[in-house]
CSV table of C-alpha atoms in Angstrom, one decimal:
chain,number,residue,atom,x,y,z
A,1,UNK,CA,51.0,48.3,52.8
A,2,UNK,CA,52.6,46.0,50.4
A,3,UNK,CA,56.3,44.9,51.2
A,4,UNK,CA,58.5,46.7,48.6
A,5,UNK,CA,56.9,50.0,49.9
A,6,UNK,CA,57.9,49.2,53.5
A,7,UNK,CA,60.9,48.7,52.8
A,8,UNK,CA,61.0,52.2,50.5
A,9,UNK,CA,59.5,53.7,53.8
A,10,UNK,CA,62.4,52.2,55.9
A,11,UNK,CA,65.2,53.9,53.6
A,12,UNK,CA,63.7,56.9,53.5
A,13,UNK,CA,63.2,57.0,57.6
A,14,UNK,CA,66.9,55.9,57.7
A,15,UNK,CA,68.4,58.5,55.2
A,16,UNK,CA,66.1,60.7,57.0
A,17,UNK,CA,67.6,60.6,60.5
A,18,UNK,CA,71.6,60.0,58.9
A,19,UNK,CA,70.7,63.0,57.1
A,20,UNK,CA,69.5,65.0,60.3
A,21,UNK,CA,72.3,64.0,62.2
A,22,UNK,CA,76.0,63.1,60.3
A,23,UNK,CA,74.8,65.8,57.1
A,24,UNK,CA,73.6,68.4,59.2
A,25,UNK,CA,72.6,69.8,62.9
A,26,UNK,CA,68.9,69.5,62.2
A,27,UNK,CA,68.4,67.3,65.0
A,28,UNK,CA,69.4,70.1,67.2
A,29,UNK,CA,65.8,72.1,66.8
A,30,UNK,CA,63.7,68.8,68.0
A,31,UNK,CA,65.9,67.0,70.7
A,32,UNK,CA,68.7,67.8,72.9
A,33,UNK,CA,72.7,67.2,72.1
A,34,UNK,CA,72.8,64.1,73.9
A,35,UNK,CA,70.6,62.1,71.8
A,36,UNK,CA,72.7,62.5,69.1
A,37,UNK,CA,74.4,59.1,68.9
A,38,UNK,CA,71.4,57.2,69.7
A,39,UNK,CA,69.4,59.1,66.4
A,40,UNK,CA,72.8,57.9,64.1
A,41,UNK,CA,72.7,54.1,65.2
A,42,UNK,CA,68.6,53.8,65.2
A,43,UNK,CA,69.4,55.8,61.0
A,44,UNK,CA,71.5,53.0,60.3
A,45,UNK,CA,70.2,50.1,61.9
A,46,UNK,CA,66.9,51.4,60.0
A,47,UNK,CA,68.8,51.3,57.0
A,48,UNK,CA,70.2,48.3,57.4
A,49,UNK,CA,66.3,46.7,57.6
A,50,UNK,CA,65.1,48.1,54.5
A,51,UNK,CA,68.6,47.1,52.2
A,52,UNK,CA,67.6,43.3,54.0
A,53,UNK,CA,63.9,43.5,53.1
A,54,UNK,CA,64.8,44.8,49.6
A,55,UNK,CA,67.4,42.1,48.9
A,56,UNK,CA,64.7,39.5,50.3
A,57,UNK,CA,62.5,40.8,47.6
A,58,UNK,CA,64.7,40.4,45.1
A,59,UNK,CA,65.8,37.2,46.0
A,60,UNK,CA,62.1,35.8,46.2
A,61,UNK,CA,61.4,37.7,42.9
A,62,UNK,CA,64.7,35.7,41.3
A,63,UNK,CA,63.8,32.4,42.4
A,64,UNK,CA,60.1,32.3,41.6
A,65,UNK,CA,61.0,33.7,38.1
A,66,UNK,CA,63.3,30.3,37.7
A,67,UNK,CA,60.7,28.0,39.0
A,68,UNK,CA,58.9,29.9,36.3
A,69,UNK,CA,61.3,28.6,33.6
A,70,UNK,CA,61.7,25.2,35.0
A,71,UNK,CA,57.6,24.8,34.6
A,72,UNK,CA,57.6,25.6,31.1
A,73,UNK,CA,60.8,23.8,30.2
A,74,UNK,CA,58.9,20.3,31.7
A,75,UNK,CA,56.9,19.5,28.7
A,76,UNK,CA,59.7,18.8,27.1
A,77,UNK,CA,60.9,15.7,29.0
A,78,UNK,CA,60.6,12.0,27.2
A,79,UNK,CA,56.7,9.8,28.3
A,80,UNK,CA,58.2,8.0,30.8
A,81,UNK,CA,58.1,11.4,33.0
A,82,UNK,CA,54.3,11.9,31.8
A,83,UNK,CA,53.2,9.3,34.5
A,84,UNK,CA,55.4,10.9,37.2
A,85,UNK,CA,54.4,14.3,36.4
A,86,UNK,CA,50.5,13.0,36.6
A,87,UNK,CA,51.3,11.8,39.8
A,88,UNK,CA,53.2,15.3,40.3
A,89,UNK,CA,50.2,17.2,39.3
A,90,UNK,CA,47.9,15.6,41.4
A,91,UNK,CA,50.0,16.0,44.7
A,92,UNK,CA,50.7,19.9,43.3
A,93,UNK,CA,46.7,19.7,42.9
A,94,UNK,CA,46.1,17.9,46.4
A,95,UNK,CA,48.7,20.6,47.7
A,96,UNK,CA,47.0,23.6,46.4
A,97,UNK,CA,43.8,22.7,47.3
A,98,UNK,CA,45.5,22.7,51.2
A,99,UNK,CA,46.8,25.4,50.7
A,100,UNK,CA,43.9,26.9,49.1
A,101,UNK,CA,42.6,25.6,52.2
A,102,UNK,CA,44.5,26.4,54.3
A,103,UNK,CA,44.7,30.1,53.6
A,104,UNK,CA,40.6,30.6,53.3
A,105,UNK,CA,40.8,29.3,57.0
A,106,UNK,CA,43.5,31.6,57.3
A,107,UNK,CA,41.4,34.6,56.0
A,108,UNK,CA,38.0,33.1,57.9
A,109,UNK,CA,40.4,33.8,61.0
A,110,UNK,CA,41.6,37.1,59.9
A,111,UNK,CA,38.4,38.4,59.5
A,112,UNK,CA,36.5,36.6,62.5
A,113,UNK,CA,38.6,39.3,65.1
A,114,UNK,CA,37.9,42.1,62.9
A,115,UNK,CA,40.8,42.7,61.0
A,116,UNK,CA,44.0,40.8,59.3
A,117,UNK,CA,47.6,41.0,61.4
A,118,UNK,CA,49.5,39.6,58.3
A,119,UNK,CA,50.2,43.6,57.2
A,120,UNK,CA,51.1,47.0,58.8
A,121,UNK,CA,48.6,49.1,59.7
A,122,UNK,CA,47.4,51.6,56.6
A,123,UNK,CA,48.2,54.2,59.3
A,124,UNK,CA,51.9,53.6,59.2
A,125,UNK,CA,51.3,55.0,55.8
A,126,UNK,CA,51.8,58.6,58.0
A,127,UNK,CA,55.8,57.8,58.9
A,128,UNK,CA,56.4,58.9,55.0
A,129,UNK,CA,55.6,62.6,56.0
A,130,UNK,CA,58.3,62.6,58.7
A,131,UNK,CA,60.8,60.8,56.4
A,132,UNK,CA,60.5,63.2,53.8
A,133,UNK,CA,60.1,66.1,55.8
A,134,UNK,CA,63.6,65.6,57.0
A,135,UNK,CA,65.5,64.6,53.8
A,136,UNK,CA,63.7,68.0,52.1
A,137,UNK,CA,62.3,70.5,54.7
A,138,UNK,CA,63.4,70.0,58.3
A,139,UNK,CA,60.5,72.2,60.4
A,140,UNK,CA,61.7,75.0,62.2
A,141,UNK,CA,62.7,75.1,65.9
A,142,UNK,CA,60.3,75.9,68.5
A,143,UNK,CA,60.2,79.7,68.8
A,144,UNK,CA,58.6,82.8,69.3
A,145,UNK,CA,55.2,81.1,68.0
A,146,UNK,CA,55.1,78.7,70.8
A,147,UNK,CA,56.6,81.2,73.3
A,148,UNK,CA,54.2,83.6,73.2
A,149,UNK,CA,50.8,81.2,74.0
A,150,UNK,CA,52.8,79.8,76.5
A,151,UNK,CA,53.1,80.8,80.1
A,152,UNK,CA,57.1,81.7,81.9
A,153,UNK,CA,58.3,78.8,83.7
A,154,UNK,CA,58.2,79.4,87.4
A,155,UNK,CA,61.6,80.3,88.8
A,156,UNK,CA,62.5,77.7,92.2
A,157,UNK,CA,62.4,79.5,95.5
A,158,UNK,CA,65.8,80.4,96.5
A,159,UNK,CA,66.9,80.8,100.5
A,160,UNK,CA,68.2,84.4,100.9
A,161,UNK,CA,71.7,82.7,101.9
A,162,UNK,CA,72.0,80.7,98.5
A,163,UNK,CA,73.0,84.1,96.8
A,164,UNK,CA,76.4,84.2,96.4
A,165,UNK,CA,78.4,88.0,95.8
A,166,UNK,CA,77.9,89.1,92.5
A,167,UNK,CA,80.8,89.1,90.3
A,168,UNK,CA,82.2,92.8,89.1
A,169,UNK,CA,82.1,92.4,85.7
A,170,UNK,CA,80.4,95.0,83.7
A,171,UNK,CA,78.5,94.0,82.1
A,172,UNK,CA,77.6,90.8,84.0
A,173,UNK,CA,76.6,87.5,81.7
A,174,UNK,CA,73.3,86.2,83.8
A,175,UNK,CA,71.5,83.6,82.4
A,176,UNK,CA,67.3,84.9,82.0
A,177,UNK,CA,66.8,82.3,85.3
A,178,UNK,CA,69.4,84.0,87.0
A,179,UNK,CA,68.0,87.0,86.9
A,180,UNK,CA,64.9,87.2,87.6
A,181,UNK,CA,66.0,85.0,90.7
A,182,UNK,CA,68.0,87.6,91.5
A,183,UNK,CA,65.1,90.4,90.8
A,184,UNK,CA,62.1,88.7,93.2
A,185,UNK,CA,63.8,86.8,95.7
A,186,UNK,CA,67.3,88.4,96.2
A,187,UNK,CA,66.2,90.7,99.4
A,188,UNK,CA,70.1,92.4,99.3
A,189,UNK,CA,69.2,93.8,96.1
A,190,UNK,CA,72.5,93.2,94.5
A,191,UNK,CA,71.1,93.0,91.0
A,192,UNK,CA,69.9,97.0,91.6
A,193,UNK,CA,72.3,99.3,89.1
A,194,UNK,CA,73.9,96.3,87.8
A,195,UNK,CA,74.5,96.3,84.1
A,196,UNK,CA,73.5,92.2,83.0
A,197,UNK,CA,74.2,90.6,79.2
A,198,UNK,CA,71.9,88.4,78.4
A,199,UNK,CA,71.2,86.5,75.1
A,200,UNK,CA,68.0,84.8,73.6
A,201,UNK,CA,65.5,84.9,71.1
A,202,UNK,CA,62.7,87.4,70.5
A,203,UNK,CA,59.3,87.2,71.1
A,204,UNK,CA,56.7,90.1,70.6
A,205,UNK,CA,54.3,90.7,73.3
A,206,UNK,CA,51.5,90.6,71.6
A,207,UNK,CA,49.3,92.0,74.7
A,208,UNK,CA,51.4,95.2,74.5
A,209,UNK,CA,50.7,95.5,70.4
A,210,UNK,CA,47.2,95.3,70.7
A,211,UNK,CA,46.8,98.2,73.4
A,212,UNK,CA,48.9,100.2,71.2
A,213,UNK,CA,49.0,103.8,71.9
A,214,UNK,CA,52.4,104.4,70.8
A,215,UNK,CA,53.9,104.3,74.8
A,216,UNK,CA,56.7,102.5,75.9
A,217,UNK,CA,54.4,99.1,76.9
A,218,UNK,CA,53.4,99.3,73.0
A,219,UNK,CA,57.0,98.4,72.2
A,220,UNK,CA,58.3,96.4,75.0
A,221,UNK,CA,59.1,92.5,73.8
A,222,UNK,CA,60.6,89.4,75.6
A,223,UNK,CA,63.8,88.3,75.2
A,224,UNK,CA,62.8,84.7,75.8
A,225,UNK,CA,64.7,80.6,76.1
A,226,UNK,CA,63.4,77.7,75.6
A,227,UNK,CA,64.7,75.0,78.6
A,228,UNK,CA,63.6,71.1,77.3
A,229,UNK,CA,64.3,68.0,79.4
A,230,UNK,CA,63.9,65.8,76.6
A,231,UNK,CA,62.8,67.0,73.1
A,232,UNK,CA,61.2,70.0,72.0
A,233,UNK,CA,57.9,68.6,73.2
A,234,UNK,CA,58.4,69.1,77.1
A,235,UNK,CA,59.6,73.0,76.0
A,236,UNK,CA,59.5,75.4,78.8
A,237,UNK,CA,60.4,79.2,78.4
A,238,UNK,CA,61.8,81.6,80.4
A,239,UNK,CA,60.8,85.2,79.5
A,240,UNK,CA,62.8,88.9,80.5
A,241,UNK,CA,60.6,91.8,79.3
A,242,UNK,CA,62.6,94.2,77.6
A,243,UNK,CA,62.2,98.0,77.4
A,244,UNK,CA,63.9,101.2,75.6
A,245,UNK,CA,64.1,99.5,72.2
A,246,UNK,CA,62.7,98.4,69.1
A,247,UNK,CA,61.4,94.9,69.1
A,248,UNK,CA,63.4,93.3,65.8
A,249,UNK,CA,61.7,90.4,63.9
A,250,UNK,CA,60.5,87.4,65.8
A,251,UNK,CA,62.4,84.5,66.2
A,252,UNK,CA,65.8,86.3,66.2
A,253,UNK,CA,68.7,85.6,68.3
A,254,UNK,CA,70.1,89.0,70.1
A,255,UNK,CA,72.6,89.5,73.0
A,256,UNK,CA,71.9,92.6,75.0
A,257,UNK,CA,73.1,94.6,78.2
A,258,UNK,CA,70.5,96.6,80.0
A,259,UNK,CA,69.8,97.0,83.7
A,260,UNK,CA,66.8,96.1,85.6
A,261,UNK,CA,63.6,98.1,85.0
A,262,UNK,CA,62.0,99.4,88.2
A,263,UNK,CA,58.6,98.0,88.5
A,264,UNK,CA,57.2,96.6,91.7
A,265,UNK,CA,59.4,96.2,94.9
A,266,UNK,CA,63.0,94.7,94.0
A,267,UNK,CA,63.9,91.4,96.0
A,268,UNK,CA,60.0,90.4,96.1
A,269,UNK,CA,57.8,88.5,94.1
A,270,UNK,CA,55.9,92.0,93.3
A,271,UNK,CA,59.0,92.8,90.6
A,272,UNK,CA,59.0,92.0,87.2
A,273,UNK,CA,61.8,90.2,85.5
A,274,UNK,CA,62.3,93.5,83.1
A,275,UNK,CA,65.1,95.1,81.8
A,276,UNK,CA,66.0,98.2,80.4
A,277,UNK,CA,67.5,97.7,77.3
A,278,UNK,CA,71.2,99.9,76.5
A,279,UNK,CA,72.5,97.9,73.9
A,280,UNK,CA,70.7,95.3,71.5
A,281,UNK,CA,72.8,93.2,68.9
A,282,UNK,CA,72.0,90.1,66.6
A,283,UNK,CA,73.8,86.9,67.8
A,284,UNK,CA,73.8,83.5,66.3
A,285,UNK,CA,72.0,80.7,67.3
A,286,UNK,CA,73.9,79.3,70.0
A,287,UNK,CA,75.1,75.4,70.6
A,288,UNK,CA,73.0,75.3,73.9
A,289,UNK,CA,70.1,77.0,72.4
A,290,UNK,CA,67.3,74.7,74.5
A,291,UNK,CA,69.0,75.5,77.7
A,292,UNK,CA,68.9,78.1,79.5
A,293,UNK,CA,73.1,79.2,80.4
A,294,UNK,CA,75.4,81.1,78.9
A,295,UNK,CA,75.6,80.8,75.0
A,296,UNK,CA,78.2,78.6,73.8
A,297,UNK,CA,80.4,79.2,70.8
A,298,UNK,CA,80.6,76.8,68.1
């Protein structure tokens, strides 16, 4: 990779991340809010290489274009420089040849391990797909795609005195982990007749669709979050069956209230986080969207 094109690739990954992070909330659907100061200073400071490397190559470019002009302008000088400038030419010659020397030794060296360290990689050439990517087309969040081949994230085992009363509120905001706590492990079976809100995204359940049969397991779908330590890479999912209404279109972001579907024996590990679905409604995305809590409001 020749230097005036690492230094385009440097402004482009620069502009990239400033325009992921201070332009818009990109940065959001790959890494968590915290990271959001580190992303803008490593977008300037990456900015900041590629103006330096560009202005080196301009200045390098400058001042061999008026050793350029000095060259031709020598001719002109009076005889008594013609000795000097023998003697000149033969040290430039001398010079060269060491240099010419010096860089086939250079290049036997390269090429005696194998390969030449004096350039990047051709493989960094792949670091331009990011860079655009995120100045043009910023991919999607993780969603219902990744979801549904993965498996739910186990739920901790709870002691039956870590259950605190249940608060009144109808209908109760319960975060996805919450509940289906609450459904296998809570043995006072407070959760039983309660009416819960929850909000996530959809994802179809695709085992359901392909028995078909027009029953109510045919249209059941997952109201599912995504929980990431880190970046969308570690992504875990938390996943609440939902029955008694239409699945709407993957991927979107609904708040409903149900109450838990009877299947297997409440406060074991033989119930299924399910709900019964009452009311379904579209919701933004949230703030918090790669946690799994209570949706925040921007």
């Amino acid at each position: 990779m020749k230097r005036p094109l690492q230094a385009l690739l440097l402004l482009l990954s620069g502009l990239g991340l400033l325009h992921a992070t201070v332009v818009t909330d990109h940065y959001l659907r790959y890494v968590k809010p915290g990271m959001h100061l580190l992303l803008v200073a490593s977008g300037a400071l990456l900015l900041v290489l590629g103006a330096a490397e560009a202005w080196s190559l301009w200045r390098k470019a400058r001042d061999e274009g008026e050793a350029g002009d000095d060259r031709q302008a020598a001719p002109t000088h009076d005889e008594a420089a013609t000795h000097d400038e023998a003697v000149t030419h033969d040290e430039a010659v001398t010079h060269d040849e060491a240099v010419t020397h010096d860089e086939a030794v250079t290049h036997d060296e390269a090429h005696a391990h194998g390969h030449d360290h004096s350039t990047p990689p051709r493989v960094a050439w792949l670091l331009l797909l990011p860079a655009l990517s995120l100045l043009f087309y910023a991919p999607p969040a993780i969603g219902a795609y990744t979801a549904s081949r993965e498996a739910p994230k186990a739920v901790a085992v709870t002691d039956q005195d870590d259950f605190d009363p249940l608060p009144k509120t109808s209908p109760l905001p319960i975060t996805l982990t919450d509940f289906t706590t609450r459904v296998q492990q809570d043995r006072d079976r407070a959760i039983d007749g309660r009416t819960v809100e929850m909000t996530g995204f959809v994802t179809p359940d695709k085992g359901a669709s392909a028995e078909g049969g027009g029953g109510d397991e045919a249209t059941s779908w997952y109201l599912t979050r995504a929980i990431v330590s880190c970046c969308a890479a570690d992504a875990q999912f938390v996943k609440v069956r939902v029955h008694g209404a239409p699945p709407p279109p993957a991927d979107t972001w609904v708040t409903l209230t149900g109450t838990w579907h009877p299947s297997g024996t409440l406060g074991t590990r033989t119930a299924e986080a399910a709900l019964d679905a009452h009311t379904v409604k579209k919701a933004p995305r949230p703030p918090n969207a790669y946690a799994d809590a209570v949706p925040l409001t921007n």
